[in-house]
Tab-separated table of C-alpha atoms in Angstrom:
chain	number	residue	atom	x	y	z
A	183	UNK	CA	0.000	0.000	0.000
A	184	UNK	CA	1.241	3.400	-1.069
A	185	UNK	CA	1.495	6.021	1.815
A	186	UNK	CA	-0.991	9.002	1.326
A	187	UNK	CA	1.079	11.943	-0.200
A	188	UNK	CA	-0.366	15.487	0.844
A	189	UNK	CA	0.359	17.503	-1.831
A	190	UNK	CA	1.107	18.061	-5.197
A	191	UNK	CA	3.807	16.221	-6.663
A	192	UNK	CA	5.181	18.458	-9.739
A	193	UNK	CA	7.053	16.382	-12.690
A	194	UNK	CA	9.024	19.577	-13.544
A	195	UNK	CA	9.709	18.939	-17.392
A	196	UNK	CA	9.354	22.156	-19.491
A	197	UNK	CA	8.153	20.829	-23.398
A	198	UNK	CA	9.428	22.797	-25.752
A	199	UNK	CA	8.747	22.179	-30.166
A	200	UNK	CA	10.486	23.975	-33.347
A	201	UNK	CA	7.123	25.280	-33.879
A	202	UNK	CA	6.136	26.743	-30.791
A	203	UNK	CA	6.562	30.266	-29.444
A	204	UNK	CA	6.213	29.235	-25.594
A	205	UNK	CA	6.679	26.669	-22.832
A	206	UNK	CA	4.559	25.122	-20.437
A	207	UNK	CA	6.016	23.545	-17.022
A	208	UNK	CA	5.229	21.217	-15.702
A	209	UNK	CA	3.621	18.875	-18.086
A	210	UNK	CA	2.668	16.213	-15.538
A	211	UNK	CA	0.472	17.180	-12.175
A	212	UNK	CA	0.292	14.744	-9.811
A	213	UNK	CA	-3.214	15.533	-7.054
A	214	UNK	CA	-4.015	13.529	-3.736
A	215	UNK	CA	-6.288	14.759	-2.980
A	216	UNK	CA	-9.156	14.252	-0.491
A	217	UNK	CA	-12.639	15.702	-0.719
A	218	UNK	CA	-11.993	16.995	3.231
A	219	UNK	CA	-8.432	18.309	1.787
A	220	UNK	CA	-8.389	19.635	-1.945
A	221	UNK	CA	-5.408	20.479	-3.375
A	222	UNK	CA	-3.902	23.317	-6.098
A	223	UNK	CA	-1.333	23.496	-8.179
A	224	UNK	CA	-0.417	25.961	-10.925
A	225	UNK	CA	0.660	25.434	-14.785
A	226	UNK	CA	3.242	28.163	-15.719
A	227	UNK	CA	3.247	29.304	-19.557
A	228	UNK	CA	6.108	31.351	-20.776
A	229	UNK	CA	5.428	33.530	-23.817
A	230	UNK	CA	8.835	33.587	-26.163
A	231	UNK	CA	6.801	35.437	-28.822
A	232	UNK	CA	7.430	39.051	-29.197
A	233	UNK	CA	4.383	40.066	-28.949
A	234	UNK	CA	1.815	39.733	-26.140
A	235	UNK	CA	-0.559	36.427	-26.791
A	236	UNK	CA	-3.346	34.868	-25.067
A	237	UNK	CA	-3.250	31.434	-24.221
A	238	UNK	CA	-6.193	29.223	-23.117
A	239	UNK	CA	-6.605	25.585	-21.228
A	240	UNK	CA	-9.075	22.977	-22.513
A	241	UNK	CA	-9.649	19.511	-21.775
A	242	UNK	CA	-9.873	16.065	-23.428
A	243	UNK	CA	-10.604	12.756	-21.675
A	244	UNK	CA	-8.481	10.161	-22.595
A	245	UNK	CA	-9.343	6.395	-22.862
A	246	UNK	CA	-8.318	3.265	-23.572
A	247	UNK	CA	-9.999	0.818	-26.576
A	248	UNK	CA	-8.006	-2.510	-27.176
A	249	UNK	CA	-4.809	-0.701	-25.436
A	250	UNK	CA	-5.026	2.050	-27.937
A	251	UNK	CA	-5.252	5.641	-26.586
A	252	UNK	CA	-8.245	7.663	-27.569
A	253	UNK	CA	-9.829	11.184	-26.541
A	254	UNK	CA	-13.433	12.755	-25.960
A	255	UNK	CA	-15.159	15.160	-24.244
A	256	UNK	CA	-14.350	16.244	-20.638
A	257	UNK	CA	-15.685	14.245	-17.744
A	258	UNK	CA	-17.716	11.860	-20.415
A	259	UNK	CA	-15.606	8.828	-18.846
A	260	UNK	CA	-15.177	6.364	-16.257
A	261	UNK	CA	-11.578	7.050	-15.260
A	262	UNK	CA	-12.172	11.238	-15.877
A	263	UNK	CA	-11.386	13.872	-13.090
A	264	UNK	CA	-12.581	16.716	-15.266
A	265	UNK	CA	-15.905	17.541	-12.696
A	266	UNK	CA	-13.664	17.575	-9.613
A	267	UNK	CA	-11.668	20.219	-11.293
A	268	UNK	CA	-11.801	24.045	-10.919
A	269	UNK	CA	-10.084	26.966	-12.784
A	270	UNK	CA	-9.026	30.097	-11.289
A	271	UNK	CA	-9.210	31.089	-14.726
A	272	UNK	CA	-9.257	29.195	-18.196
A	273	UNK	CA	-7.420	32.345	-20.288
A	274	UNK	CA	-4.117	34.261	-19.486
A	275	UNK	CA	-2.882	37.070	-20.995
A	276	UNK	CA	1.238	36.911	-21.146
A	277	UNK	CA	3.519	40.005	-22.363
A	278	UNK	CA	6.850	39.232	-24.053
A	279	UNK	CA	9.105	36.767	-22.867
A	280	UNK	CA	6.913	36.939	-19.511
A	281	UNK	CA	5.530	33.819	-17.366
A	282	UNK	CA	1.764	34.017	-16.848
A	283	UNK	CA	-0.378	30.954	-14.667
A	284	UNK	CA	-3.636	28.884	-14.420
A	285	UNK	CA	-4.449	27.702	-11.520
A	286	UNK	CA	-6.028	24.065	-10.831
A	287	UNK	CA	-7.426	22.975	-7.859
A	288	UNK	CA	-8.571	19.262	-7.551
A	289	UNK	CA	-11.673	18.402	-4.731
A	290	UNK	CA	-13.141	14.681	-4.913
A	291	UNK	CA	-17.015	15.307	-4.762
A	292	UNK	CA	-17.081	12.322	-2.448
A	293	UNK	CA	-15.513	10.909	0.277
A	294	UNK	CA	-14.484	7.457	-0.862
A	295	UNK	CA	-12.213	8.171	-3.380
A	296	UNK	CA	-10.542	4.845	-4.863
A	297	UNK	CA	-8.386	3.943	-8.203
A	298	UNK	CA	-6.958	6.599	-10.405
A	299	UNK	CA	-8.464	9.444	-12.556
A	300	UNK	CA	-6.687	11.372	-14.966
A	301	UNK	CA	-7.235	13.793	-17.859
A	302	UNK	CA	-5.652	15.261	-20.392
A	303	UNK	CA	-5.314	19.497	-20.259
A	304	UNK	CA	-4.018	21.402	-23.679
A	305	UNK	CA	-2.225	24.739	-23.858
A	306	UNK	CA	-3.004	26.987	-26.821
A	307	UNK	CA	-2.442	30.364	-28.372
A	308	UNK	CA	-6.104	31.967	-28.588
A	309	UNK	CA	-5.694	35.949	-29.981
A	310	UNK	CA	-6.985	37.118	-32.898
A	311	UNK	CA	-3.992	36.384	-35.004
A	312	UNK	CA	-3.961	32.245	-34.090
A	313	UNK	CA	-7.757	32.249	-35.147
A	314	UNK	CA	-6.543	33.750	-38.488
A	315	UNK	CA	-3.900	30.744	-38.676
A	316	UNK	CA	-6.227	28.769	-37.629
A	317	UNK	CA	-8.466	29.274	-41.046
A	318	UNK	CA	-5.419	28.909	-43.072
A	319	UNK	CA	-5.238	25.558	-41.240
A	320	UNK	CA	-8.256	24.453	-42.156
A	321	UNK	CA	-7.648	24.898	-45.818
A	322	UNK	CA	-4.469	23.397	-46.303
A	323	UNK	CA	-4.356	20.785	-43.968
A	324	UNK	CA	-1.134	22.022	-42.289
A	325	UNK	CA	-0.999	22.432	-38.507
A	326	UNK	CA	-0.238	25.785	-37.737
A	327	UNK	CA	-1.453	26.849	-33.909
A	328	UNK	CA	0.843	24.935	-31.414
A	329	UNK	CA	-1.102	23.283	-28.224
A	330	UNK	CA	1.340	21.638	-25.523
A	331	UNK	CA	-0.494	18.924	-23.794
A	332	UNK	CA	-0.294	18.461	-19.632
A	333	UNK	CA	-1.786	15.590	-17.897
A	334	UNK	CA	-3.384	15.732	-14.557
A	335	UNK	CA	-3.635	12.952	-12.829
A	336	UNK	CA	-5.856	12.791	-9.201
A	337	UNK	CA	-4.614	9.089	-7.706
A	338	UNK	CA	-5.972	7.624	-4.543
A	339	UNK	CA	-2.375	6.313	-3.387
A	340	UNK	CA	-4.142	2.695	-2.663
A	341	UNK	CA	-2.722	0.160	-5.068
A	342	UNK	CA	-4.033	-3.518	-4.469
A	343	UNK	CA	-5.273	-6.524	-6.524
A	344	UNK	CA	-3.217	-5.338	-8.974
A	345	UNK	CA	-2.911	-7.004	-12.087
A	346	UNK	CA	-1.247	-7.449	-15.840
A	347	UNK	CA	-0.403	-9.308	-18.641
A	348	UNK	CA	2.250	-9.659	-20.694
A	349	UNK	CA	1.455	-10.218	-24.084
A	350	UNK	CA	3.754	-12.751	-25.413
A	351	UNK	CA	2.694	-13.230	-29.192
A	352	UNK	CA	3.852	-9.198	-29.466
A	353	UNK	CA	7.505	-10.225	-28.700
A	354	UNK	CA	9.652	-8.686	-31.121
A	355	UNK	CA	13.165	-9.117	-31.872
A	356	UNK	CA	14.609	-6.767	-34.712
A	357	UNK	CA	17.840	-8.289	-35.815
A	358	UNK	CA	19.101	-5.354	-37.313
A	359	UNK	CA	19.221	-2.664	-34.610
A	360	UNK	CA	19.162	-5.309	-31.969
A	361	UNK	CA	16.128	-3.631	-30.201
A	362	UNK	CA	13.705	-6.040	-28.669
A	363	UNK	CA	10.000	-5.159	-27.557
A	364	UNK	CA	7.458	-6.466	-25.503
A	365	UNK	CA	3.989	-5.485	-25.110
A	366	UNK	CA	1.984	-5.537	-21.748
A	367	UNK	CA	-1.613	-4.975	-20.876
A	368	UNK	CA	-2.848	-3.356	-17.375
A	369	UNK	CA	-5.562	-5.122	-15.908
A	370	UNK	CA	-5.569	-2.636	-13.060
A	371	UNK	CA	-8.919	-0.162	-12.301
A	372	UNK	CA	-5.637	2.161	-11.032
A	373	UNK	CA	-2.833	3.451	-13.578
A	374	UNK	CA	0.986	2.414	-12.630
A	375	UNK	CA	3.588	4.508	-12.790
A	376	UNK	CA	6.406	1.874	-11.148
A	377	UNK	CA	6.303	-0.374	-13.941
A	378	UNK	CA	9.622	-1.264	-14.045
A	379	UNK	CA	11.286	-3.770	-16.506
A	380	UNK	CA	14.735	-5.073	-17.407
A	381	UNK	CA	16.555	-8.589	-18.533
A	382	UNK	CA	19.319	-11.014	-17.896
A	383	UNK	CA	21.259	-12.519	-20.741
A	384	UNK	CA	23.166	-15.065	-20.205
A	385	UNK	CA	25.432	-16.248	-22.794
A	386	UNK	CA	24.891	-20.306	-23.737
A	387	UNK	CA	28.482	-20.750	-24.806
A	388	UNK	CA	30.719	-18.363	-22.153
A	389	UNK	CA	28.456	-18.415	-19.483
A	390	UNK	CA	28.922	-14.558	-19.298
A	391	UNK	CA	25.561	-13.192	-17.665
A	392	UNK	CA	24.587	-9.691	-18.385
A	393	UNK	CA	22.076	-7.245	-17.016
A	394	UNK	CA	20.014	-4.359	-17.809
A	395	UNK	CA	19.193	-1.158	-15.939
A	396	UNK	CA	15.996	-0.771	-15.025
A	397	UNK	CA	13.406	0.615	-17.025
A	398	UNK	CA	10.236	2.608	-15.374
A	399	UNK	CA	6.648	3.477	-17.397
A	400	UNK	CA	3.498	4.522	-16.638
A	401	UNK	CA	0.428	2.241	-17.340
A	402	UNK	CA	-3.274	3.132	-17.755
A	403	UNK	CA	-5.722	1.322	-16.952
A	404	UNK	CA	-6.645	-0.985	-20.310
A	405	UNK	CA	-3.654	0.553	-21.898
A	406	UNK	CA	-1.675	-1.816	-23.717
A	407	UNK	CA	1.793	-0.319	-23.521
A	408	UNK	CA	5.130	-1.753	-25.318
A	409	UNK	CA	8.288	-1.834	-23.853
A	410	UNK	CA	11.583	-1.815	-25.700
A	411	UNK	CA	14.619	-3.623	-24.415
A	412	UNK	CA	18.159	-2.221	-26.388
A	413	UNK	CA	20.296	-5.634	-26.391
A	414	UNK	CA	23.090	-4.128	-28.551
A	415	UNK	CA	25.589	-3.989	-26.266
A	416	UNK	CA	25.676	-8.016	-25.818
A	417	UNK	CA	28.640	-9.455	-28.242
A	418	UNK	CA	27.826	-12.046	-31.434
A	419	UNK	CA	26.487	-15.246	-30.027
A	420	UNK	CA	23.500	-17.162	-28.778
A	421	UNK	CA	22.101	-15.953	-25.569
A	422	UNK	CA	19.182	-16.813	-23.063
A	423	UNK	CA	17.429	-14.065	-22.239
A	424	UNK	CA	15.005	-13.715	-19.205
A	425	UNK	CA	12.833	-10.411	-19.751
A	426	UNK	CA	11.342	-9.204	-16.237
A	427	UNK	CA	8.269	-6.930	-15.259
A	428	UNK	CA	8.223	-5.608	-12.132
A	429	UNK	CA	4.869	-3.848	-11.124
A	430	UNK	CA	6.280	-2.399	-7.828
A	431	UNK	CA	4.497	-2.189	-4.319
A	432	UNK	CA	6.372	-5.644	-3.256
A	433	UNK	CA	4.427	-7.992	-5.712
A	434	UNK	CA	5.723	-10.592	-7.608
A	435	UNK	CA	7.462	-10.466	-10.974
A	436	UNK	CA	6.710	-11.489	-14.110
A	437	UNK	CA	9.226	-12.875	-16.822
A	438	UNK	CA	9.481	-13.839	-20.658
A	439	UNK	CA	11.952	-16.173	-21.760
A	440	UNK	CA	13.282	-15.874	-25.110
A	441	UNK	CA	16.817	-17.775	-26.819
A	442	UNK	CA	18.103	-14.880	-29.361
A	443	UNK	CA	21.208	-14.986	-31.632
A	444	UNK	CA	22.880	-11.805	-32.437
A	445	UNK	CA	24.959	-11.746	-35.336
């Protein structure tokens, strides 16, 4: 069982394109939160344009159909967070090379608050002159108004029964770059963000055995998510190789064995 984290928990990556004019930090929020103890947190948008812009947060569920990663409309989903979610404002207005904010604040509308529920928030330029791009958009086809997504993710901290599969007919092993991939499935009402995974090679003629680092992903729930395991650095030769899944929390792990020759 995961200890309750009071909180916000900021992943502080700033995501920055060729095409874009700002930045947006972080791009992951973490919430705890309680419906007796809500909790804020603030997304921080730096304009790099040189002239003042307004940008504006919207919101897309995201799902999961046959592990593949769709969106919708806010709060039309099981696993949404979008109604427990307030704005101290949607728009900012942000001068030249200046840092403007939107504040979120999460608040469960109930007291039993179990699993995981995410959503997916999207940063956009909204004056006069992006609507004009945005018509030339629409007639050529070309993407020309640059959103920067930012999940938000409100998680209960209780993790049990959990569950997964690994999918062993999507085992992969591309003999030119050497990368091998794996695909696994979470059977878990919660997301996971300690998957870890790694493997053990042992050699069949030397004996030599060789390790990976570990590996760490997140996992939604239904998601179907592939892993990739770099084996390049292993010499010519025949090798057993044990690939391992590790879910976290102290549960047990799961493995793959494969026999691969590199040549």
């Amino acid at each position: 069982m995961q200890k309750t984290i009071f909180g916000v928990l900021f992943l502080l990556i700033t995501l920055k394109s060729f095409s874009q004019d700002f930045e947006v930090a972080p791009v992951v929020i973490y919430f705890n939160a309680t419906y007796e103890k809500p909790q804020a947190a603030s997304i921080t948008i730096t304009n790099h344009n040189d002239t003042p812009q307004t940008f504006k947060l919207t919101f897309s569920d995201e799902y999961f159909i046959d592990g593949v990663k769709k969106y919708t409309s806010p709060g039309t989903t099981e696993n949404s967070c979008f109604k427990w979610i307030t704005l101290d404002n949607k728009e900012v207005r942000i001068g030249p090379e200046e840092q403007g904010e939107i504040k979120i604040t999460m608040k469960p509308d109930t007291k039993d608050v179990e699993g995981s529920k995410w959503i997916t928030g999207f940063v956009s330029v909204v004056d006069e002159n992006a609507r004009t791009r945005m018509k030339d958009e629409l007639k050529t086809g070309i993407k020309v108004i640059p959103r920067i997504a930012v999940k938000i993710i409100q998680d209960s901290g209780e993790k049990e029964n959990i569950s997964f599969s690994l999918l062993k007919d999507s085992f992969f092993h591309n003999k030119t770059s050497n990368i091998c991939t794996l695909k696994i499935k979470n059977n878990t009402p919660s997301y996971i963000h300690k998957f870890k995974y790694y493997y053990s090679a042992v050699n069949t003629k030397t004996g030599e055995n060789i390790s990976s680092k570990k590996m760490q992903r997140t996992v939604y729930p239904k998601q179907i998510k592939r892993l990739s395991y770099d084996i390049s650095v292993l010499d010519k030769g025949t090798y057993e190789i044990l690939f391992v899944v590790d879910p976290g929390f102290g549960l047990d792990l799961e493995a793959l064995r494969k026999t691969i020759t590199i040549r």
